[in-house]
Amino acid sequence: MICQSYEPFFKTLADPTKLEIINLLSKGPLCVSIIAMKLGFEQSRVSHNLKALADLHFVTALRKGKERIYALDEKVVMPILKLIDQYVERYDKHMCKCKGIPWRRRA
Amino acid sequence: MICQSYEPFFKTLADPTKLEIINLLSKGPLCVSIIAMKLGFEQSRVSHNLKALADLHFVTALRKGKERIYALDEKVVMPILKLIDQYVERYDKHMCKCKGIPWRRRA
DNA sequence: AGGACATATGTTTTTCCAGTCATATGATTT
DNA sequence: AAATCATATGACTGGAAAAACATATGTCCT
């Protein structure tokens, strides 16, 4: 049976804002305001999106003073990146002019 | 770099209608009207969704008389199912009461 | 050719969600 | 404890996407 959870799982990955956050965090953990600054997003927007990411275990949070440091949960994110690679490898080579969001090179 | 193509790729997987179609087709190829009947969807709705699925290479179509038979492209879909399994295995065991869309059992 | 059936496609309507704005909570410092 | 900083959360809204609706295309049969 398909779990209800698949829908939010993939919806998250379909959202550019969340993908950009994932991408940024792939370089290392950061607090909310830094993420907001680096991406040029509003603080509340970042918080809302981080909450969604955390609900799905894409990221984890820990306190540090007043700040909250968010980090990727690699165990979840890496398989996703691998999946993307497989798909792109097979069908979207030509689309990889890769205008748009910056991203790591293939593993 | 993240490719633009990721967005439609995941958006497709976030859509219940498309997931239901994928699920149904996982049992075998079918024509449009049978899909519509089995899922209780309008024909145009099914066609629109199949088109989107075909554009992303999730399904393939072939003519058979006036009908069009749609089938999963297993090379694309299987890795996705595997990813879902990994994720569910890790975090969503408890959510697998699995009300909602019927789905295959784990491989 | 014309009619019937199967599917695709174009257009309108409706639904839903991401972002914004406003406010609340929580932590630190003085 | 009040002020300030960092983040979270609740309410609202505009825009996008999906479904419904209407029509076109294509195929088979007589």
Coordinates of C-alpha atoms (C1' of nucleotides) in Angstrom, one line a residue:
Chain A
M1 CA 0.0 0.0 0.0
I2 CA 1.1 3.5 -0.7
C3 CA 1.5 5.5 2.5
Q4 CA -0.1 8.9 2.9
S5 CA 3.4 10.1 3.6
Y6 CA 4.6 9.7 0.0
E7 CA 2.7 12.7 -1.1
P8 CA 4.3 15.2 1.3
F9 CA 7.6 13.4 0.7
F10 CA 7.6 14.1 -3.0
K11 CA 5.9 17.4 -2.7
T12 CA 8.8 18.6 -0.7
L13 CA 11.2 17.6 -3.4
A14 CA 9.1 19.3 -6.0
D15 CA 9.5 22.7 -4.2
P16 CA 12.3 24.9 -5.4
T17 CA 12.6 26.7 -2.1
K18 CA 13.1 23.5 -0.2
L19 CA 15.5 22.2 -2.8
E20 CA 17.6 25.4 -2.5
I21 CA 17.7 25.0 1.3
I22 CA 18.7 21.3 0.9
N23 CA 21.4 22.4 -1.5
L24 CA 22.7 25.1 0.8
L25 CA 22.8 22.8 3.8
S26 CA 24.6 20.2 1.8
K27 CA 27.7 22.4 2.3
G28 CA 27.2 22.4 6.0
P29 CA 24.8 23.2 8.9
L30 CA 23.5 26.7 9.2
C31 CA 21.1 28.7 11.4
V32 CA 17.8 30.1 10.1
S33 CA 18.9 33.7 9.6
I34 CA 22.0 32.8 7.7
I35 CA 20.0 30.6 5.4
A36 CA 17.5 33.4 4.9
M37 CA 20.3 35.9 4.1
K38 CA 22.2 33.6 1.8
L39 CA 19.2 32.7 -0.2
G40 CA 17.5 36.1 0.0
F41 CA 14.3 34.7 1.5
E42 CA 12.2 36.0 4.4
Q43 CA 12.9 34.5 7.8
S44 CA 9.4 33.2 8.2
R45 CA 9.5 31.6 4.8
V46 CA 12.7 29.8 5.7
S47 CA 11.3 28.7 9.1
H48 CA 8.1 27.4 7.5
N49 CA 10.1 25.4 4.9
L50 CA 12.5 24.1 7.5
K51 CA 9.7 22.9 9.6
A52 CA 8.3 20.9 6.6
L53 CA 11.8 19.5 5.9
A54 CA 12.2 18.6 9.5
D55 CA 8.8 16.9 9.7
L56 CA 9.9 14.6 6.9
H57 CA 13.3 14.0 8.5
F58 CA 15.2 15.7 5.7
V59 CA 16.9 17.9 8.2
T60 CA 17.6 17.9 11.9
A61 CA 17.7 20.9 14.3
L62 CA 19.7 21.6 17.4
R63 CA 19.7 24.6 19.7
K64 CA 22.8 26.8 20.1
G65 CA 21.9 29.8 22.3
K66 CA 19.0 31.6 20.7
E67 CA 19.9 30.2 17.3
R68 CA 18.8 26.9 15.8
I69 CA 21.3 25.1 13.7
Y70 CA 19.8 23.0 10.9
A71 CA 21.7 20.2 9.2
L72 CA 20.8 17.7 6.5
D73 CA 20.0 14.2 7.5
E74 CA 22.3 12.5 5.1
K75 CA 20.8 9.1 5.5
V76 CA 17.7 10.4 4.0
V77 CA 19.0 12.9 1.5
M78 CA 21.8 10.9 -0.1
P79 CA 19.5 8.1 -1.5
I80 CA 17.4 10.9 -3.0
L81 CA 20.4 12.5 -4.7
K82 CA 21.3 9.0 -6.0
L83 CA 17.9 8.6 -7.4
I84 CA 18.0 11.9 -9.1
D85 CA 21.3 11.0 -10.7
Q86 CA 20.0 7.7 -12.0
Y87 CA 17.0 9.5 -13.6
V88 CA 19.0 12.3 -15.1
E89 CA 21.7 9.9 -16.3
R90 CA 19.0 8.0 -18.2
Y91 CA 16.7 10.6 -19.6
D92 CA 17.8 14.2 -18.9
K93 CA 21.4 14.4 -19.9
H94 CA 20.5 17.0 -22.5
M95 CA 18.7 19.1 -19.9
C96 CA 21.9 19.3 -17.8
K97 CA 22.9 22.7 -19.1
C98 CA 21.9 23.2 -15.5
K99 CA 20.8 26.8 -15.5
G100 CA 19.0 27.3 -12.2
I101 CA 19.9 26.0 -8.8
P102 CA 23.5 25.2 -8.2
W103 CA 24.2 21.6 -7.2
R104 CA 26.9 19.1 -6.6
R105 CA 28.5 17.2 -9.5
R106 CA 27.8 13.5 -9.9
A107 CA 29.1 11.3 -7.2
Chain B
M1 CA 23.7 21.8 -10.4
I2 CA 20.1 20.9 -9.9
C3 CA 18.3 20.6 -13.2
Q4 CA 15.1 22.3 -13.9
S5 CA 13.7 18.9 -14.7
Y6 CA 13.7 17.8 -11.0
E7 CA 10.7 19.9 -10.3
P8 CA 8.2 18.3 -12.7
F9 CA 9.8 14.9 -11.9
F10 CA 8.9 15.1 -8.2
K11 CA 5.8 17.1 -8.7
T12 CA 4.5 14.1 -10.6
L13 CA 5.2 11.8 -7.8
A14 CA 3.5 14.2 -5.4
D15 CA 0.2 13.9 -7.2
P16 CA -2.2 11.3 -5.8
T17 CA -3.9 10.9 -9.2
K18 CA -0.6 10.0 -10.9
L19 CA 0.5 7.8 -8.1
E20 CA -2.8 5.9 -8.3
I21 CA -2.3 5.4 -12.0
I22 CA 1.3 4.3 -11.5
N23 CA 0.1 1.8 -8.9
L24 CA -2.6 0.4 -11.2
L25 CA -0.2 0.1 -14.1
S26 CA 2.3 -1.7 -11.8
K27 CA -0.1 -4.7 -12.1
G28 CA 0.1 -4.6 -15.9
P29 CA -0.5 -2.4 -19.0
L30 CA -4.0 -0.9 -19.6
C31 CA -5.9 1.3 -22.0
V32 CA -7.2 4.7 -21.0
S33 CA -10.8 3.9 -20.5
I34 CA -10.1 0.9 -18.3
I35 CA -7.9 3.0 -16.1
A36 CA -10.6 5.6 -15.9
M37 CA -13.2 3.0 -15.0
K38 CA -11.1 1.2 -12.4
L39 CA -10.1 4.4 -10.7
G40 CA -13.4 6.2 -11.1
F41 CA -11.8 9.1 -12.9
E42 CA -13.0 11.0 -15.9
Q43 CA -11.4 10.0 -19.2
S44 CA -10.0 13.5 -19.9
R45 CA -8.5 13.5 -16.4
V46 CA -6.8 10.2 -17.1
S47 CA -5.5 11.3 -20.5
H48 CA -4.1 14.5 -19.1
N49 CA -2.3 12.7 -16.3
L50 CA -1.0 10.0 -18.6
K51 CA 0.4 12.6 -20.9
A52 CA 2.3 14.1 -18.0
L53 CA 3.5 10.7 -17.0
A54 CA 4.6 9.9 -20.5
D55 CA 6.4 13.3 -20.9
L56 CA 8.6 12.3 -18.0
H57 CA 9.2 8.7 -19.2
F58 CA 7.2 7.2 -16.4
V59 CA 5.0 5.4 -18.8
T60 CA 5.1 4.4 -22.5
A61 CA 2.2 4.2 -24.9
L62 CA 1.5 2.0 -27.8
R63 CA -1.5 1.8 -30.2
K64 CA -3.8 -1.2 -30.5
G65 CA -6.6 -0.4 -32.7
K66 CA -8.4 2.7 -31.4
E67 CA -7.1 2.1 -28.0
R68 CA -3.8 3.2 -26.5
I69 CA -2.2 0.8 -24.1
Y70 CA -0.1 2.4 -21.4
A71 CA 2.6 0.6 -19.5
L72 CA 5.0 1.6 -16.8
D73 CA 8.6 2.2 -17.8
E74 CA 10.1 -0.1 -15.2
K75 CA 13.6 1.3 -15.6
V76 CA 12.4 4.6 -14.3
V77 CA 9.7 3.5 -11.8
M78 CA 11.6 0.7 -10.0
P79 CA 14.3 2.9 -8.6
I80 CA 11.6 5.2 -7.3
L81 CA 9.8 2.4 -5.6
K82 CA 13.1 1.3 -4.1
L83 CA 13.7 4.8 -2.8
I84 CA 10.3 4.9 -1.2
D85 CA 10.9 1.6 0.5
Q86 CA 14.2 2.9 1.9
Y87 CA 12.6 6.0 3.3
V88 CA 9.5 4.2 4.7
E89 CA 11.7 1.5 6.2
R90 CA 13.7 4.1 8.1
Y91 CA 11.1 6.7 9.2
D92 CA 7.5 5.8 8.4
K93 CA 7.0 2.3 9.6
H94 CA 4.4 3.6 12.0
M95 CA 2.6 5.4 9.2
C96 CA 2.2 2.2 7.3
K97 CA -1.3 1.5 8.5
C98 CA -1.6 2.3 4.9
K99 CA -5.1 3.7 4.6
G100 CA -5.3 5.4 1.2
I101 CA -3.9 4.2 -2.0
P102 CA -3.2 0.4 -2.4
W103 CA 0.3 -0.5 -3.1
R104 CA 2.6 -3.4 -3.6
R105 CA 4.3 -5.0 -0.7
R106 CA 8.0 -4.6 -0.1
A107 CA 10.3 -6.2 -2.7
Chain C
dA1 C1' -18.2 8.2 -46.9
dG2 C1' -20.4 8.2 -42.5
dG3 C1' -21.2 6.7 -37.9
dA4 C1' -19.4 4.9 -33.6
dC5 C1' -15.9 4.4 -30.4
dA6 C1' -11.4 5.6 -28.0
dT7 C1' -8.4 9.1 -26.9
dA8 C1' -6.4 13.7 -27.1
dT9 C1' -6.5 18.5 -26.6
dG10 C1' -8.1 23.2 -25.7
dT11 C1' -10.7 26.2 -22.2
dT12 C1' -12.8 27.3 -18.0
dT13 C1' -13.5 26.6 -13.2
dT14 C1' -12.1 25.4 -8.8
dT15 C1' -9.1 24.0 -5.4
dC16 C1' -5.1 24.3 -2.8
dC17 C1' -0.7 25.8 -1.2
dA18 C1' 3.6 28.8 -0.8
dG19 C1' 4.6 33.2 0.6
dT20 C1' 3.6 37.3 3.3
dC21 C1' 2.3 39.7 7.1
dA22 C1' 1.5 39.9 11.9
dT23 C1' 2.2 38.0 16.2
dA24 C1' 3.9 34.7 19.7
dT25 C1' 7.4 32.1 22.0
dG26 C1' 11.9 31.3 23.7
dA27 C1' 16.7 32.6 25.0
dT28 C1' 20.2 35.9 26.3
dT29 C1' 22.0 40.1 28.3
dT30 C1' 22.0 44.0 31.4
Chain D
dA1 C1' 12.3 42.0 34.7
dA2 C1' 12.6 44.4 30.7
dA3 C1' 14.7 44.8 26.3
dT4 C1' 16.5 42.6 22.4
dC5 C1' 17.6 39.0 19.3
dA6 C1' 16.4 34.5 16.9
dT7 C1' 13.0 31.7 15.6
dA8 C1' 8.3 29.7 15.4
dT9 C1' 3.5 30.0 14.4
dG10 C1' -1.1 31.5 13.1
dA11 C1' -4.1 33.9 9.5
dC12 C1' -4.7 35.6 5.0
dT13 C1' -4.3 35.8 0.1
dG14 C1' -2.8 35.6 -4.9
dG15 C1' -1.3 32.5 -8.2
dA16 C1' -0.7 28.0 -10.1
dA17 C1' -2.1 23.6 -11.1
dA18 C1' -5.6 20.0 -11.4
dA19 C1' -10.2 18.7 -12.5
dA20 C1' -14.3 19.5 -15.1
dC21 C1' -16.2 20.6 -19.2
dA22 C1' -16.4 21.0 -24.2
dT23 C1' -14.6 19.8 -28.5
dA24 C1' -11.3 17.8 -31.8
dT25 C1' -8.7 14.1 -33.7
dG26 C1' -8.0 9.5 -35.0
dT27 C1' -9.3 4.7 -35.9
dC28 C1' -12.3 1.0 -37.2
dC29 C1' -16.3 -0.8 -39.3
dT30 C1' -20.2 -1.2 -42.6

